Amino acid sequence: MKYTLLLFLATILLHSRTWAQSATISVTGEVTHPLQLSAADIAAMKKVTVQATDRDGKAHSYTGVPVADILQQAGVTMGAQLRGENMSKYLLVKSGDGYEVLFSLPELDAAFTDRVVILASQVDGQSLPEGKGPFRIVVPGEKKPARWIWEVTAMTVRFAKE
Ligand SMILES: Nc1nc2c(c(=O)[nH]1)N[C@H]1C(S)=C(S)[C@@H](COP(=O)(O)O)O[C@H]1N2
Ligand SMILES: [Mo]
């Protein structure tokens, strides 16, 4: 009986470790360098911590990689290149559960806004809980966290052309 419980706990532990470590995020579309970021790649990137308020109105510290840095690494037209026809590009972020959210590029660019949208991996110094991670977009200053998409699997940049 004791061993069954131990085996059960070990299985859960192993599962959550595998879940967090096997996650990858693809970055494709209007990029010069398509990316397939592993959890290790993301762990190696520069992190920032932002304050943001969750659905219950509680303030938390979220730590992660600025989405702008990921787009920069993929060669998306950010900064000085974000002008002209590039102003009609958007970023679509996708989750394993089919949920998708959209950002315009200027919303993510430090040349346009001081708000830093991040791909968070931690809340208040802890890994995100299973089911809400391992990577989740956090948008500081947004009244509703509807764009805080969890279980992020892909990011695509496209032209919003009619
Ligand atoms: N992948 C995914 N992310 C999601 C959602 C979802 O259905 N799937 N719901 C969004 C909505 S509408 C809200 S209000 C918040 C809720 O986050 P919480 O459950 O951590 O409070 O998550 C957002 N992120
Ligand atoms: Mo929501």
Short mmCIF file of C-alpha atoms and ligand atoms in Angstrom, two decimals:
data_model
loop_
_atom_site.label_atom_id
_atom_site.label_comp_id
_atom_site.label_asym_id
_atom_site.label_seq_id
_atom_site.Cartn_x
_atom_site.Cartn_y
_atom_site.Cartn_z
CA MET A 1 0.00 0.00 0.00
CA LYS A 2 2.79 2.37 1.02
CA TYR A 3 4.69 1.47 -2.16
CA THR A 4 1.67 2.04 -4.33
CA LEU A 5 1.39 5.55 -2.92
CA LEU A 6 5.12 6.18 -3.44
CA LEU A 7 4.92 4.92 -7.02
CA PHE A 8 1.91 7.15 -7.59
CA LEU A 9 3.72 10.23 -6.27
CA ALA A 10 6.87 9.42 -8.25
CA THR A 11 4.80 9.07 -11.43
CA ILE A 12 3.17 12.45 -10.87
CA LEU A 13 6.53 14.09 -10.19
CA LEU A 14 8.11 12.55 -13.28
CA HIS A 15 5.13 13.50 -15.40
CA SER A 16 5.23 17.17 -14.38
CA ARG A 17 9.00 17.34 -14.93
CA THR A 18 8.62 15.83 -18.40
CA TRP A 19 5.70 18.12 -19.16
CA ALA A 20 7.73 21.23 -18.34
CA GLN A 21 10.92 20.11 -20.04
CA SER A 22 9.50 18.74 -23.28
CA ALA A 23 7.55 21.89 -24.18
CA THR A 24 8.64 23.64 -27.35
CA ILE A 25 7.45 26.83 -29.02
CA SER A 26 7.66 27.39 -32.77
CA VAL A 27 8.03 30.88 -34.21
CA THR A 28 7.12 31.01 -37.90
CA GLY A 29 5.54 33.10 -40.66
CA GLU A 30 6.98 36.51 -41.55
CA VAL A 31 10.33 35.77 -39.89
CA THR A 32 13.82 35.56 -41.35
CA HIS A 33 14.87 32.87 -38.84
CA PRO A 34 12.09 30.39 -37.98
CA LEU A 35 12.60 29.10 -34.42
CA GLN A 36 11.78 25.91 -32.60
CA LEU A 37 12.51 26.99 -29.04
CA SER A 38 13.05 24.25 -26.47
CA ALA A 39 12.50 24.79 -22.75
CA ALA A 40 16.31 24.91 -22.45
CA ASP A 41 16.56 27.61 -25.15
CA ILE A 42 13.98 29.71 -23.31
CA ALA A 43 15.68 29.10 -19.95
CA ALA A 44 18.91 30.52 -21.45
CA MET A 45 17.28 33.78 -22.55
CA LYS A 46 17.37 37.04 -20.57
CA LYS A 47 14.46 37.29 -18.10
CA VAL A 48 12.53 40.25 -16.77
CA THR A 49 10.00 40.45 -13.94
CA VAL A 50 6.78 42.42 -14.34
CA GLN A 51 3.92 43.16 -11.94
CA ALA A 52 0.46 42.25 -13.14
CA THR A 53 -2.99 41.68 -11.70
CA ASP A 54 -4.75 38.34 -12.19
CA ARG A 55 -8.46 37.70 -12.81
CA ASP A 56 -9.19 37.93 -9.09
CA GLY A 57 -7.58 41.38 -8.89
CA LYS A 58 -4.53 40.04 -7.04
CA ALA A 59 -1.12 41.50 -7.90
CA HIS A 60 1.68 39.04 -8.70
CA SER A 61 5.25 39.12 -10.02
CA TYR A 62 5.64 37.28 -13.31
CA THR A 63 9.07 36.38 -14.66
CA GLY A 64 9.85 35.50 -18.25
CA VAL A 65 11.27 36.53 -21.61
CA PRO A 66 10.00 39.68 -23.34
CA VAL A 67 8.04 38.56 -26.41
CA ALA A 68 9.89 41.32 -28.29
CA ASP A 69 13.20 39.51 -27.65
CA ILE A 70 11.81 36.28 -29.12
CA LEU A 71 10.54 38.15 -32.19
CA GLN A 72 13.91 39.91 -32.51
CA GLN A 73 15.68 36.53 -32.43
CA ALA A 74 13.36 35.24 -35.17
CA GLY A 75 14.13 38.28 -37.31
CA VAL A 76 10.70 39.89 -37.16
CA THR A 77 10.54 43.54 -38.29
CA MET A 78 10.76 45.27 -34.89
CA GLY A 79 12.34 48.55 -33.77
CA ALA A 80 13.58 50.69 -36.67
CA GLN A 81 12.07 48.20 -39.17
CA LEU A 82 8.57 48.52 -37.73
CA ARG A 83 7.17 51.04 -40.21
CA GLY A 84 5.54 51.18 -43.64
CA GLU A 85 3.90 47.94 -44.77
CA ASN A 86 5.24 46.16 -41.67
CA MET A 87 2.71 48.12 -39.61
CA SER A 88 -0.01 45.74 -40.82
CA LYS A 89 1.66 42.64 -39.40
CA TYR A 90 0.28 40.82 -36.38
CA LEU A 91 1.40 38.10 -34.00
CA LEU A 92 -0.93 35.17 -33.36
CA VAL A 93 -0.09 33.10 -30.26
CA LYS A 94 -1.46 29.55 -30.11
CA SER A 95 -2.07 27.09 -27.29
CA GLY A 96 -2.28 23.31 -27.11
CA ASP A 97 -5.99 23.63 -26.24
CA GLY A 98 -6.80 25.53 -29.45
CA TYR A 99 -7.09 28.94 -27.81
CA GLU A 100 -5.45 31.74 -29.83
CA VAL A 101 -4.78 35.41 -29.11
CA LEU A 102 -3.57 38.25 -31.30
CA PHE A 103 -1.22 41.19 -30.81
CA SER A 104 -0.26 43.94 -33.19
CA LEU A 105 3.54 44.31 -33.40
CA PRO A 106 3.65 47.88 -31.96
CA GLU A 107 1.98 46.54 -28.78
CA LEU A 108 5.10 44.44 -28.26
CA ASP A 109 7.77 46.90 -29.36
CA ALA A 110 9.72 49.01 -26.84
CA ALA A 111 9.98 51.77 -29.47
CA PHE A 112 6.18 52.17 -29.17
CA THR A 113 5.31 51.25 -25.58
CA ASP A 114 6.83 50.88 -22.12
CA ARG A 115 4.51 47.95 -21.40
CA VAL A 116 6.53 44.73 -21.57
CA VAL A 117 4.50 41.70 -22.65
CA ILE A 118 6.33 38.56 -21.55
CA LEU A 119 6.35 34.84 -22.12
CA ALA A 120 6.22 34.00 -18.42
CA SER A 121 7.62 30.84 -16.88
CA GLN A 122 7.28 31.84 -13.24
CA VAL A 123 4.78 33.48 -10.93
CA ASP A 124 6.02 34.88 -7.61
CA GLY A 125 9.31 32.99 -8.05
CA GLN A 126 7.72 29.58 -8.66
CA SER A 127 7.22 27.62 -11.88
CA LEU A 128 3.76 28.13 -13.32
CA PRO A 129 1.32 25.47 -12.11
CA GLU A 130 0.67 22.53 -14.43
CA GLY A 131 -2.13 23.41 -16.80
CA LYS A 132 -1.19 27.11 -16.69
CA GLY A 133 2.26 26.75 -18.20
CA PRO A 134 5.00 25.90 -18.65
CA PHE A 135 4.89 29.14 -20.69
CA ARG A 136 2.15 31.72 -20.48
CA ILE A 137 1.80 35.18 -22.01
CA VAL A 138 1.36 37.91 -19.37
CA VAL A 139 0.18 41.37 -20.43
CA PRO A 140 0.71 43.95 -17.64
CA GLY A 141 -1.90 46.68 -17.39
CA GLU A 142 -4.64 44.80 -19.23
CA LYS A 143 -8.01 44.95 -17.40
CA LYS A 144 -8.92 41.36 -18.34
CA PRO A 145 -6.36 38.53 -18.54
CA ALA A 146 -8.04 37.02 -21.62
CA ARG A 147 -4.82 37.36 -23.65
CA TRP A 148 -2.77 35.65 -20.93
CA ILE A 149 -2.72 32.50 -23.03
CA TRP A 150 -1.26 29.47 -21.23
CA GLU A 151 0.32 26.30 -22.65
CA VAL A 152 1.80 28.37 -25.49
CA THR A 153 2.94 26.13 -28.37
CA ALA A 154 3.34 28.45 -31.35
CA MET A 155 3.72 32.04 -32.48
CA THR A 156 3.03 33.12 -36.05
CA VAL A 157 3.62 36.50 -37.65
CA ARG A 158 1.48 37.39 -40.67
CA PHE A 159 0.41 40.32 -42.78
CA ALA A 160 -3.19 41.35 -42.10
CA LYS A 161 -3.91 41.90 -45.77
CA GLU A 162 -7.38 42.05 -47.27
N1 LIG B 1 -4.70 28.31 -23.40
C1 LIG B 1 -5.64 29.09 -22.85
N2 LIG B 1 -5.28 30.22 -22.23
C2 LIG B 1 -6.23 31.01 -21.67
C3 LIG B 1 -7.59 30.68 -21.75
C4 LIG B 1 -7.94 29.47 -22.41
O1 LIG B 1 -9.11 29.06 -22.52
N3 LIG B 1 -6.93 28.69 -22.93
N4 LIG B 1 -8.54 31.52 -21.19
C5 LIG B 1 -8.14 32.93 -21.05
C6 LIG B 1 -9.10 33.73 -20.30
S1 LIG B 1 -10.51 34.16 -21.10
C7 LIG B 1 -8.83 34.19 -19.03
S2 LIG B 1 -9.89 35.25 -18.22
C8 LIG B 1 -7.60 33.78 -18.31
C9 LIG B 1 -7.95 33.16 -16.98
O2 LIG B 1 -6.80 32.81 -16.32
P1 LIG B 1 -6.83 32.12 -14.89
O3 LIG B 1 -7.65 30.85 -15.02
O4 LIG B 1 -5.41 31.84 -14.54
O5 LIG B 1 -7.48 33.11 -13.95
O6 LIG B 1 -6.79 32.88 -19.05
C10 LIG B 1 -6.75 33.10 -20.44
N5 LIG B 1 -5.82 32.15 -21.02
MO MO B 2 -11.81 35.21 -19.53
#
